Amino acid sequence: MRVVIASCSVDYSGRLNAHLPLATRLLMVKADGSVLVHSDGGSYKPLNWMSPPCRLDVAEPSEEEAATGVDAVWTVQHTKNDDRLVVRIHEVLADHSVDLGVDPGLVKDGVEAHLQKLLAEQIDILGPGHQLMRREYPTAIGPVDILARDEDGTAVAVEIKRRGEIDGVEQLTRYLELLNRDPLLAPVRGVFAAQEIKPQARVLAGDRGIRCVVLDYDAMRGIDDVDSRLF
Amino acid sequence: MRVVIASCSVDYSGRLNAHLPLATRLLMVKADGSVLVHSDGGSYKPLNWMSPPCRLDVAEPSEEEAATGVDAVWTVQHTKNDDRLVVRIHEVLADHSVDLGVDPGLVKDGVEAHLQKLLAEQIDILGPGHQLMRREYPTAIGPVDILARDEDGTAVAVEIKRRGEIDGVEQLTRYLELLNRDPLLAPVRGVFAAQEIKPQARVLAGDRGIRCVVLDYDAMRGIDDVDSRLF
DNA sequence: GCCTAGATTTCGATA
DNA sequence: TATCGAAGTCTAGGC
């Protein structure tokens, strides 16, 4: 890993063209040759970058470039396509190299999969008398998150999202269309379950006869913990 | 901007919980207090981070922590929610601070908007005799990219994407449903236009009677240049 | 300010 | 290897 702080201008060409005027920025060169151009703000996304696999070449500036104060020209060329990043370095304020080694990596916990597991275990959140048929019920266009039966024995297809938005309702609609063609299952009701459901999604779901259920993740996790302690 | 290279362990808690074991990493502290934890690989996305607005506090380690080699504890607390990043610093290899000032920002060119403009100018790409009605034709659920008439005078609603995927077809379907309720427009045909159309999107479009058109951006831009030179 | 759609999205799982 | 869905997505544009 090499970190350079320098005044520079940057040009990217590839899927689009983009230009950064001359200013002082942080340049990060990773071991795989990828380059990140960061300013002192924004978010974690760099102003400009080149993803691996790519190759960094450092060259002398042309006379023309040198006349405008360019000290070096970095060309970062993607190995598999025409994406190219050109960094024209004017003044270098700092230049550090360090060997970081391979990172042991991130350990994550608690996403949509967890919601699905918890809801499968606590299926009566959908209403008393509900029975789980199975998780990840396979269909031709992909698996339905949860398939259950309500107290009357009617099949219920559940789509789970962390944030319920309009495309989640569309997805569930496609599943319902398909499932309702199966005479062994039909009629199948739809339930859209999420920690948070956007108003537009709620309206669309209502319009299609799909029930919305807001999931309380902390409460579900709490019950899960209590259950776990019983064993 | 402050750049620290140090061996550290990192814990994030918020929308999920995540942990990074002890390793040497690059820590970037931006002027707004946001923190990025980078390893020597991956892409531009940090291993872990805290977005602004947030607050960084540096504290002495507890006795317990000190015994395991912790030299300092950084706590980065988001200002508006419970998200928190805790960085336990073991050994500092480098620590640089520099004032970058405000970045003049990125100048972009050539995205979906450009495709829309070009297609509006070269509407006969849809077929000879097509006439542009208008770009960004407003509907209750949002603007349709392009509304045109074909050689027979039939209305055509065009949805434009850089990459045509299934949700683009869904979007166009919703527009068509709405537009076909308007007696002044109906019947309205649908055209899904993109630089690249994914197979699943193509199948769904076919199933709904929507025509797919692949756009050659370079060719369209070339014609545009030629046109420009004529004036 | 909230909400929606796009992104040089990135990233991971799966067929 | 392509494809598809999720992301602590982020970000810009409307309303």
Short mmCIF file of C-alpha atoms (C1' of nucleotides) in Angstrom, two decimals:
data_model
loop_
_atom_site.label_atom_id
_atom_site.label_comp_id
_atom_site.label_asym_id
_atom_site.label_seq_id
_atom_site.Cartn_x
_atom_site.Cartn_y
_atom_site.Cartn_z
CA MET A 1 0.00 0.00 0.00
CA ARG A 2 1.30 3.38 -1.03
CA VAL A 3 -0.24 6.63 0.14
CA VAL A 4 0.57 9.86 -1.66
CA ILE A 5 -0.74 13.28 -0.80
CA ALA A 6 -0.32 15.56 -3.78
CA SER A 7 -1.86 18.30 -5.82
CA CYS A 8 -3.11 16.69 -9.01
CA SER A 9 -5.69 16.68 -11.76
CA VAL A 10 -7.44 13.44 -12.71
CA ASP A 11 -9.17 12.19 -15.84
CA TYR A 12 -11.23 9.03 -16.13
CA SER A 13 -12.48 7.58 -19.36
CA GLY A 14 -14.40 4.36 -19.70
CA ARG A 15 -18.04 3.81 -18.97
CA LEU A 16 -18.20 7.60 -18.76
CA ASN A 17 -15.76 10.47 -18.92
CA ALA A 18 -15.00 12.43 -15.78
CA HIS A 19 -12.52 15.14 -14.87
CA LEU A 20 -11.15 16.44 -11.58
CA PRO A 21 -9.53 19.89 -11.69
CA LEU A 22 -6.21 20.57 -9.98
CA ALA A 23 -6.42 20.30 -6.19
CA THR A 24 -4.68 18.60 -3.29
CA ARG A 25 -5.91 15.06 -2.71
CA LEU A 26 -5.01 11.73 -1.19
CA LEU A 27 -3.96 8.98 -3.61
CA MET A 28 -4.06 5.39 -2.40
CA VAL A 29 -2.29 2.74 -4.44
CA LYS A 30 -3.15 -0.77 -3.32
CA ALA A 31 -1.03 -3.87 -3.72
CA ASP A 32 -3.15 -5.08 -6.66
CA GLY A 33 -2.42 -1.83 -8.56
CA SER A 34 -5.85 -0.31 -7.95
CA VAL A 35 -5.89 3.42 -7.27
CA LEU A 36 -8.25 5.54 -5.16
CA VAL A 37 -8.46 9.34 -5.28
CA HIS A 38 -9.93 10.76 -2.07
CA SER A 39 -10.82 14.29 -1.05
CA ASP A 40 -11.36 15.51 2.49
CA GLY A 41 -15.10 14.96 2.49
CA GLY A 42 -17.86 13.06 0.82
CA SER A 43 -18.37 9.54 2.05
CA TYR A 44 -16.40 6.36 1.69
CA LYS A 45 -16.60 6.54 -2.07
CA PRO A 46 -13.54 8.08 -3.69
CA LEU A 47 -13.89 10.99 -6.11
CA ASN A 48 -12.36 8.76 -8.72
CA TRP A 49 -10.74 5.34 -8.83
CA MET A 50 -9.64 2.35 -10.86
CA SER A 51 -10.66 -1.13 -9.80
CA PRO A 52 -8.43 -4.17 -10.15
CA PRO A 53 -7.23 -5.85 -12.22
CA CYS A 54 -5.26 -2.93 -13.54
CA ARG A 55 -1.75 -1.64 -14.12
CA LEU A 56 -0.13 1.59 -12.95
CA ASP A 57 2.55 3.20 -15.13
CA VAL A 58 4.41 6.33 -14.07
CA ALA A 59 5.81 8.51 -16.84
CA GLU A 60 7.52 11.85 -17.29
CA PRO A 61 5.22 14.68 -18.33
CA SER A 62 5.25 15.97 -21.89
CA GLU A 63 6.87 19.37 -22.44
CA GLU A 64 3.43 20.89 -22.68
CA GLU A 65 2.37 19.28 -19.40
CA ALA A 66 5.63 20.21 -17.69
CA ALA A 67 5.03 23.83 -18.67
CA THR A 68 1.74 23.79 -16.73
CA GLY A 69 3.49 22.42 -13.64
CA VAL A 70 2.98 18.68 -14.06
CA ASP A 71 5.73 16.68 -12.36
CA ALA A 72 4.65 13.14 -13.23
CA VAL A 73 1.83 11.36 -15.08
CA TRP A 74 0.27 8.22 -13.65
CA THR A 75 -1.65 6.09 -16.11
CA VAL A 76 -3.81 3.38 -14.60
CA GLN A 77 -5.12 1.07 -17.28
CA HIS A 78 -7.70 -1.62 -16.59
CA THR A 79 -6.47 -5.03 -17.72
CA LYS A 80 -9.78 -6.31 -19.12
CA ASN A 81 -11.37 -3.27 -20.75
CA ASP A 82 -10.68 0.27 -21.96
CA ASP A 83 -11.19 2.00 -18.64
CA ARG A 84 -8.33 4.34 -17.95
CA LEU A 85 -7.43 6.75 -15.18
CA VAL A 86 -4.81 9.45 -15.76
CA VAL A 87 -3.44 11.33 -12.75
CA ARG A 88 -1.26 14.35 -13.42
CA ILE A 89 0.83 14.99 -10.32
CA HIS A 90 1.92 18.56 -9.67
CA GLU A 91 3.36 18.72 -6.16
CA VAL A 92 3.90 15.82 -3.78
CA LEU A 93 3.35 16.65 -0.09
CA ALA A 94 3.81 13.15 1.29
CA ASP A 95 4.61 9.69 -0.03
CA HIS A 96 4.44 6.63 2.21
CA SER A 97 4.72 2.96 1.41
CA VAL A 98 3.90 0.19 3.84
CA ASP A 99 3.34 -3.55 3.68
CA LEU A 100 -0.04 -4.34 5.24
CA GLY A 101 -0.19 -8.03 4.38
CA VAL A 102 -3.44 -9.83 3.70
CA ASP A 103 -6.37 -8.74 5.83
CA PRO A 104 -8.10 -11.44 7.90
CA GLY A 105 -11.40 -9.97 6.73
CA LEU A 106 -14.73 -8.87 8.08
CA VAL A 107 -17.06 -10.91 10.27
CA LYS A 108 -20.71 -9.89 9.74
CA ASP A 109 -23.88 -10.69 11.61
CA GLY A 110 -27.52 -9.80 11.22
CA VAL A 111 -29.00 -9.16 7.80
CA GLU A 112 -32.04 -10.25 5.80
CA ALA A 113 -31.12 -13.92 6.18
CA HIS A 114 -31.40 -13.51 9.93
CA LEU A 115 -34.84 -11.91 9.62
CA GLN A 116 -35.95 -14.84 7.49
CA LYS A 117 -34.64 -17.40 10.00
CA LEU A 118 -36.33 -15.60 12.90
CA LEU A 119 -39.66 -15.25 11.09
CA ALA A 120 -39.58 -18.93 10.13
CA GLU A 121 -39.10 -19.78 13.81
CA GLN A 122 -41.76 -17.32 14.93
CA ILE A 123 -44.20 -17.85 12.07
CA ASP A 124 -47.21 -16.98 14.25
CA ILE A 125 -46.09 -13.36 13.94
CA LEU A 126 -48.20 -13.58 10.77
CA GLY A 127 -51.18 -14.49 12.95
CA PRO A 128 -52.18 -17.25 15.34
CA GLY A 129 -52.41 -20.72 13.84
CA HIS A 130 -49.89 -20.18 11.04
CA GLN A 131 -47.69 -23.12 10.11
CA LEU A 132 -44.37 -22.98 8.29
CA MET A 133 -44.31 -25.05 5.09
CA ARG A 134 -40.74 -24.21 4.11
CA ARG A 135 -38.12 -21.50 3.68
CA GLU A 136 -36.73 -20.71 0.22
CA TYR A 137 -39.61 -22.45 -1.54
CA PRO A 138 -38.35 -22.98 -5.11
CA THR A 139 -40.17 -21.60 -8.17
CA ALA A 140 -39.19 -21.20 -11.81
CA ILE A 141 -38.25 -17.56 -11.27
CA GLY A 142 -36.45 -18.01 -7.96
CA PRO A 143 -37.13 -19.08 -4.39
CA VAL A 144 -39.94 -17.57 -2.31
CA ASP A 145 -38.57 -16.51 1.08
CA ILE A 146 -41.19 -18.31 3.14
CA LEU A 147 -44.20 -20.44 2.29
CA ALA A 148 -46.68 -21.05 5.11
CA ARG A 149 -50.31 -21.96 5.77
CA ASP A 150 -52.69 -19.81 7.76
CA GLU A 151 -55.17 -21.04 10.35
CA ASP A 152 -57.61 -22.03 7.58
CA GLY A 153 -54.94 -23.97 5.71
CA THR A 154 -54.65 -21.38 2.94
CA ALA A 155 -51.15 -21.05 1.48
CA VAL A 156 -49.29 -17.82 2.27
CA ALA A 157 -46.22 -16.63 0.34
CA VAL A 158 -44.01 -14.27 2.32
CA GLU A 159 -41.46 -11.89 0.83
CA ILE A 160 -39.03 -10.54 3.42
CA LYS A 161 -37.02 -7.36 3.10
CA ARG A 162 -35.11 -5.23 5.53
CA ARG A 163 -36.61 -2.19 3.83
CA GLY A 164 -39.83 -2.80 1.98
CA GLU A 165 -39.87 -0.90 -1.29
CA ILE A 166 -41.87 -1.04 -4.46
CA ASP A 167 -39.68 -3.57 -6.26
CA GLY A 168 -40.15 -6.02 -3.38
CA VAL A 169 -43.89 -5.88 -3.98
CA GLU A 170 -43.32 -6.46 -7.70
CA GLN A 171 -41.17 -9.48 -6.89
CA LEU A 172 -43.83 -10.96 -4.61
CA THR A 173 -46.47 -10.27 -7.26
CA ARG A 174 -44.54 -12.34 -9.79
CA TYR A 175 -44.22 -15.19 -7.29
CA LEU A 176 -47.94 -15.07 -6.51
CA GLU A 177 -48.86 -15.15 -10.20
CA LEU A 178 -46.78 -18.29 -10.58
CA LEU A 179 -47.81 -20.02 -7.35
CA ASN A 180 -51.48 -19.43 -8.07
CA ARG A 181 -51.16 -21.47 -11.26
CA ASP A 182 -50.32 -24.51 -9.11
CA PRO A 183 -53.65 -26.26 -8.34
CA LEU A 184 -52.09 -27.94 -5.30
CA LEU A 185 -51.33 -24.58 -3.73
CA ALA A 186 -53.89 -22.09 -5.06
CA PRO A 187 -55.25 -19.89 -3.75
CA VAL A 188 -52.05 -18.34 -2.38
CA ARG A 189 -52.17 -15.13 -0.35
CA GLY A 190 -49.24 -12.70 -0.26
CA VAL A 191 -47.55 -11.15 2.75
CA PHE A 192 -44.92 -8.46 2.42
CA ALA A 193 -42.83 -8.43 5.61
CA ALA A 194 -40.13 -5.88 6.37
CA GLN A 195 -38.60 -3.90 9.19
CA GLU A 196 -39.81 -0.78 7.46
CA ILE A 197 -42.31 -0.41 4.63
CA LYS A 198 -42.22 2.64 2.37
CA PRO A 199 -45.59 4.34 1.74
CA GLN A 200 -45.54 3.72 -2.02
CA ALA A 201 -44.81 0.05 -1.47
CA ARG A 202 -47.67 -0.14 1.03
CA VAL A 203 -50.08 1.43 -1.45
CA LEU A 204 -49.04 -0.89 -4.27
CA ALA A 205 -49.30 -3.93 -1.99
CA GLY A 206 -52.77 -2.86 -0.87
CA ASP A 207 -53.81 -2.42 -4.47
CA ARG A 208 -52.79 -6.01 -5.18
CA GLY A 209 -54.38 -7.54 -2.12
CA ILE A 210 -51.01 -8.16 -0.45
CA ARG A 211 -50.87 -7.81 3.31
CA CYS A 212 -48.04 -5.79 4.85
CA VAL A 213 -46.40 -6.86 8.10
CA VAL A 214 -43.82 -4.72 9.87
CA LEU A 215 -41.20 -6.84 11.64
CA ASP A 216 -39.65 -5.77 14.94
CA TYR A 217 -36.15 -7.18 14.60
CA ASP A 218 -35.08 -6.47 18.17
CA ALA A 219 -38.21 -8.09 19.61
CA MET A 220 -37.81 -11.13 17.34
CA ARG A 221 -34.17 -11.44 18.32
CA GLY A 222 -35.13 -11.07 21.99
CA ILE A 223 -37.62 -13.94 21.76
CA ASP A 224 -35.00 -15.96 19.91
CA ASP A 225 -32.53 -15.41 22.76
CA VAL A 226 -35.12 -16.46 25.34
CA ASP A 227 -35.86 -19.60 23.32
CA SER A 228 -32.17 -20.36 23.06
CA ARG A 229 -31.75 -20.13 26.82
CA LEU A 230 -34.43 -22.79 27.35
CA PHE A 231 -32.16 -25.42 25.79
CA MET B 1 -7.45 14.88 6.59
CA ARG B 2 -5.52 12.58 8.87
CA VAL B 3 -3.98 9.33 7.69
CA VAL B 4 -2.88 6.74 10.23
CA ILE B 5 -1.31 3.39 9.46
CA ALA B 6 -1.66 1.15 12.47
CA SER B 7 -2.34 -2.36 13.67
CA CYS B 8 -5.85 -2.32 15.04
CA SER B 9 -9.04 -4.24 15.62
CA VAL B 10 -12.37 -2.70 14.65
CA ASP B 11 -15.96 -3.21 15.77
CA TYR B 12 -19.03 -1.77 14.13
CA SER B 13 -22.49 -1.89 15.58
CA GLY B 14 -25.54 -0.34 14.03
CA ARG B 15 -27.61 -1.70 11.17
CA LEU B 16 -25.53 -4.82 11.64
CA ASN B 17 -22.66 -5.94 13.82
CA ALA B 18 -19.26 -6.51 12.27
CA HIS B 19 -15.81 -7.24 13.61
CA LEU B 20 -12.31 -6.91 12.15
CA PRO B 21 -9.58 -8.91 13.90
CA LEU B 22 -6.20 -7.37 14.72
CA ALA B 23 -4.20 -6.48 11.59
CA THR B 24 -2.32 -3.57 10.07
CA ARG B 25 -4.59 -1.20 8.19
CA LEU B 26 -4.91 2.33 6.87
CA LEU B 27 -7.22 4.65 8.82
CA MET B 28 -8.44 7.79 7.09
CA VAL B 29 -10.04 10.51 9.20
CA LYS B 30 -11.73 13.16 7.10
CA ALA B 31 -12.37 16.78 8.04
CA ASP B 32 -16.05 16.06 8.79
CA GLY B 33 -15.04 13.40 11.35
CA SER B 34 -15.88 10.43 9.15
CA VAL B 35 -13.51 7.47 9.36
CA LEU B 36 -12.51 4.90 6.74
CA VAL B 37 -10.69 1.63 7.46
CA HIS B 38 -8.88 0.33 4.39
CA SER B 39 -6.93 -2.85 3.77
CA ASP B 40 -4.49 -3.44 0.94
CA GLY B 41 -7.03 -4.94 -1.42
CA GLY B 42 -10.69 -5.17 -2.21
CA SER B 43 -12.14 -2.32 -4.21
CA TYR B 44 -12.82 1.26 -3.30
CA LYS B 45 -15.10 0.23 -0.49
CA PRO B 46 -13.44 0.31 2.93
CA LEU B 47 -13.53 -2.75 5.19
CA ASN B 48 -15.41 -0.64 7.66
CA TRP B 49 -16.30 3.01 8.04
CA MET B 50 -18.45 5.65 9.68
CA SER B 51 -20.29 8.17 7.54
CA PRO B 52 -20.81 11.78 8.53
CA PRO B 53 -22.25 13.37 10.50
CA CYS B 54 -20.32 11.73 13.31
CA ARG B 55 -17.91 12.41 16.15
CA LEU B 56 -14.50 10.87 16.86
CA ASP B 57 -13.36 10.54 20.48
CA VAL B 58 -9.95 9.18 21.40
CA ALA B 59 -9.62 7.57 24.82
CA GLU B 60 -7.10 5.65 26.89
CA PRO B 61 -7.60 1.88 26.87
CA SER B 62 -9.06 0.15 29.89
CA GLU B 63 -6.62 -1.89 31.98
CA GLU B 64 -7.98 -5.03 30.41
CA GLU B 65 -7.48 -3.63 26.90
CA ALA B 66 -4.02 -2.30 27.72
CA ALA B 67 -3.04 -5.79 28.87
CA THR B 68 -3.83 -7.12 25.36
CA GLY B 69 -1.67 -4.45 23.76
CA VAL B 70 -4.23 -1.72 23.01
CA ASP B 71 -2.63 1.71 22.96
CA ALA B 72 -5.68 3.88 22.26
CA VAL B 73 -9.40 3.47 21.64
CA TRP B 74 -11.14 5.51 18.96
CA THR B 75 -14.90 5.74 19.27
CA VAL B 76 -16.71 7.12 16.26
CA GLN B 77 -20.35 7.78 17.07
CA HIS B 78 -22.89 8.75 14.44
CA THR B 79 -24.67 11.97 15.37
CA LYS B 80 -28.16 10.99 14.19
CA ASN B 81 -28.47 7.31 15.10
CA ASP B 82 -26.91 4.55 17.20
CA ASP B 83 -24.28 3.51 14.67
CA ARG B 84 -20.89 3.24 16.33
CA LEU B 85 -17.42 2.31 15.21
CA VAL B 86 -14.77 1.37 17.78
CA VAL B 87 -11.15 1.17 16.64
CA ARG B 88 -8.66 -0.31 19.09
CA ILE B 89 -5.20 0.91 18.09
CA HIS B 90 -2.26 -1.32 18.95
CA GLU B 91 0.80 0.02 17.17
CA VAL B 92 1.01 3.17 15.06
CA LEU B 93 3.35 2.94 12.05
CA ALA B 94 2.59 6.36 10.55
CA ASP B 95 0.43 9.35 11.37
CA HIS B 96 0.05 12.22 8.93
CA SER B 97 -2.23 15.23 8.98
CA VAL B 98 -2.71 17.57 6.05
CA ASP B 99 -5.14 20.30 5.08
CA LEU B 100 -6.62 19.49 1.67
CA GLY B 101 -9.20 22.27 1.51
CA VAL B 102 -12.50 21.88 -0.28
CA ASP B 103 -12.40 19.86 -3.48
CA PRO B 104 -13.62 21.59 -6.66
CA GLY B 105 -15.52 18.41 -7.46
CA LEU B 106 -16.07 16.00 -10.28
CA VAL B 107 -17.22 16.87 -13.79
CA LYS B 108 -19.15 14.00 -15.40
CA ASP B 109 -20.26 13.34 -18.92
CA GLY B 110 -22.08 10.53 -20.64
CA VAL B 111 -24.72 8.64 -18.70
CA GLU B 112 -28.35 7.73 -19.13
CA ALA B 113 -29.35 11.36 -19.63
CA HIS B 114 -27.03 11.54 -22.63
CA LEU B 115 -28.52 8.36 -24.12
CA GLN B 116 -31.98 9.88 -23.74
CA LYS B 117 -30.95 13.10 -25.45
CA LEU B 118 -29.33 11.23 -28.33
CA LEU B 119 -32.29 8.91 -28.83
CA ALA B 120 -34.68 11.87 -28.81
CA GLU B 121 -32.59 13.46 -31.56
CA GLN B 122 -32.32 10.20 -33.51
CA ILE B 123 -35.81 8.91 -32.83
CA ASP B 124 -35.92 7.00 -36.13
CA ILE B 125 -33.57 4.49 -34.50
CA LEU B 126 -36.90 3.06 -33.31
CA GLY B 127 -37.87 2.65 -36.95
CA PRO B 128 -38.47 4.89 -39.97
CA GLY B 129 -41.27 7.43 -39.66
CA HIS B 130 -41.12 7.76 -35.87
CA GLN B 131 -41.81 11.21 -34.44
CA LEU B 132 -40.77 12.50 -31.02
CA MET B 133 -43.71 13.71 -28.91
CA ARG B 134 -41.69 14.68 -25.86
CA ARG B 135 -38.95 13.69 -23.43
CA GLU B 136 -39.76 13.15 -19.74
CA TYR B 137 -43.49 12.82 -20.42
CA PRO B 138 -45.11 13.29 -16.99
CA THR B 139 -47.40 10.69 -15.43
CA ALA B 140 -48.80 10.24 -11.94
CA ILE B 141 -46.08 7.73 -11.06
CA GLY B 142 -43.18 9.59 -12.64
CA PRO B 143 -41.94 10.76 -16.03
CA VAL B 144 -41.70 8.42 -19.02
CA ASP B 145 -38.27 8.85 -20.64
CA ILE B 146 -39.56 9.35 -24.18
CA LEU B 147 -43.02 9.43 -25.71
CA ALA B 148 -43.15 9.15 -29.52
CA ARG B 149 -45.46 8.16 -32.36
CA ASP B 150 -44.65 5.47 -34.89
CA GLU B 151 -45.25 5.69 -38.62
CA ASP B 152 -48.93 4.77 -38.11
CA GLY B 153 -49.38 7.47 -35.48
CA THR B 154 -49.56 4.95 -32.62
CA ALA B 155 -48.11 6.22 -29.34
CA VAL B 156 -44.86 4.61 -28.18
CA ALA B 157 -43.52 4.87 -24.62
CA VAL B 158 -39.77 4.36 -24.38
CA GLU B 159 -37.90 3.42 -21.22
CA ILE B 160 -34.14 3.99 -21.52
CA LYS B 161 -31.48 2.30 -19.40
CA ARG B 162 -27.75 1.95 -19.71
CA ARG B 163 -28.16 -1.68 -18.67
CA GLY B 164 -31.57 -3.16 -19.27
CA GLU B 165 -32.64 -5.34 -16.37
CA ILE B 166 -35.87 -6.79 -15.11
CA ASP B 167 -36.89 -3.84 -12.94
CA GLY B 168 -36.66 -1.54 -15.96
CA VAL B 169 -39.27 -3.69 -17.70
CA GLU B 170 -41.46 -3.56 -14.58
CA GLN B 171 -41.16 0.22 -14.54
CA LEU B 172 -42.16 0.49 -18.19
CA THR B 173 -45.06 -1.90 -17.59
CA ARG B 174 -46.44 0.39 -14.87
CA TYR B 175 -46.17 3.37 -17.21
CA LEU B 176 -47.93 1.51 -20.01
CA GLU B 177 -50.77 0.48 -17.69
CA LEU B 178 -51.29 4.12 -16.80
CA LEU B 179 -50.85 5.59 -20.27
CA ASN B 180 -53.26 3.07 -21.77
CA ARG B 181 -56.00 4.42 -19.51
CA ASP B 182 -55.70 7.76 -21.30
CA PRO B 183 -58.19 7.67 -24.23
CA LEU B 184 -56.23 10.40 -26.01
CA LEU B 185 -53.11 8.21 -26.10
CA ALA B 186 -54.28 4.58 -26.07
CA PRO B 187 -53.21 2.26 -27.46
CA VAL B 188 -49.62 2.84 -26.31
CA ARG B 189 -46.86 0.42 -27.29
CA GLY B 190 -43.77 -0.09 -25.15
CA VAL B 191 -40.14 -0.01 -26.19
CA PHE B 192 -37.33 -0.98 -23.82
CA ALA B 193 -34.11 0.63 -25.05
CA ALA B 194 -30.69 0.02 -23.52
CA GLN B 195 -27.03 -0.36 -24.38
CA GLU B 196 -27.25 -3.91 -23.11
CA ILE B 197 -30.33 -5.99 -22.32
CA LYS B 198 -30.11 -8.90 -19.89
CA PRO B 199 -31.73 -12.17 -21.05
CA GLN B 200 -34.28 -12.26 -18.23
CA ALA B 201 -35.34 -8.70 -19.00
CA ARG B 202 -35.69 -9.60 -22.66
CA VAL B 203 -37.89 -12.59 -21.84
CA LEU B 204 -40.13 -10.58 -19.51
CA ALA B 205 -40.43 -7.78 -22.08
CA GLY B 206 -41.37 -10.27 -24.79
CA ASP B 207 -43.98 -11.80 -22.50
CA ARG B 208 -45.57 -8.36 -22.08
CA GLY B 209 -45.44 -7.38 -25.72
CA ILE B 210 -42.69 -4.85 -25.14
CA ARG B 211 -40.15 -4.44 -27.90
CA CYS B 212 -36.44 -4.41 -27.02
CA VAL B 213 -34.01 -2.10 -28.80
CA VAL B 214 -30.26 -2.26 -28.19
CA LEU B 215 -28.63 1.16 -28.45
CA ASP B 216 -25.14 1.63 -29.86
CA TYR B 217 -23.90 4.57 -27.81
CA ASP B 218 -20.72 5.15 -29.80
CA ALA B 219 -22.60 5.11 -33.10
CA MET B 220 -25.26 7.48 -31.74
CA ARG B 221 -22.58 9.81 -30.42
CA GLY B 222 -20.78 9.62 -33.76
CA ILE B 223 -23.89 10.69 -35.64
CA ASP B 224 -24.41 13.41 -33.08
CA ASP B 225 -20.89 14.71 -33.73
CA VAL B 226 -21.48 14.69 -37.47
CA ASP B 227 -24.72 16.59 -36.96
CA SER B 228 -22.96 19.12 -34.75
CA ARG B 229 -20.33 19.73 -37.40
CA LEU B 230 -23.02 20.58 -39.94
CA PHE B 231 -23.95 23.68 -37.96
"C1'" DG C 1 -36.88 17.45 4.27
"C1'" DC C 2 -38.45 13.00 2.36
"C1'" DC C 3 -38.57 9.96 -1.51
"C1'" DT C 4 -37.09 7.92 -5.94
"C1'" DA C 5 -34.03 6.38 -9.37
"C1'" DG C 6 -29.21 5.77 -10.90
"C1'" DA C 7 -24.39 4.19 -10.02
"C1'" DT C 8 -17.60 3.72 -13.33
"C1'" DT C 9 -22.40 1.03 -8.13
"C1'" DT C 10 -19.68 -3.17 -5.14
"C1'" DC C 11 -20.29 -7.66 -3.23
"C1'" DG C 12 -21.66 -12.25 -2.46
"C1'" DA C 13 -24.17 -16.47 -3.65
"C1'" DT C 14 -25.73 -19.51 -7.00
"C1'" DA C 15 -26.50 -22.05 -11.28
"C1'" DT D 1 -18.18 -17.83 -15.47
"C1'" DA D 2 -22.72 -15.15 -15.91
"C1'" DT D 3 -26.62 -13.79 -13.37
"C1'" DC D 4 -29.26 -12.05 -9.75
"C1'" DG D 5 -30.32 -9.91 -5.44
"C1'" DA D 6 -28.69 -7.22 -1.39
"C1'" DA D 7 -26.02 -3.32 0.52
"C1'" DG D 8 -24.37 -0.23 7.10
"C1'" DT D 9 -25.21 0.80 -0.19
"C1'" DC D 10 -24.10 6.41 -1.67
"C1'" DT D 11 -25.70 10.33 -4.28
"C1'" DA D 12 -28.23 13.52 -6.93
"C1'" DG D 13 -32.68 15.35 -8.43
"C1'" DG D 14 -37.87 16.27 -7.52
"C1'" DC D 15 -41.42 17.70 -4.82
#
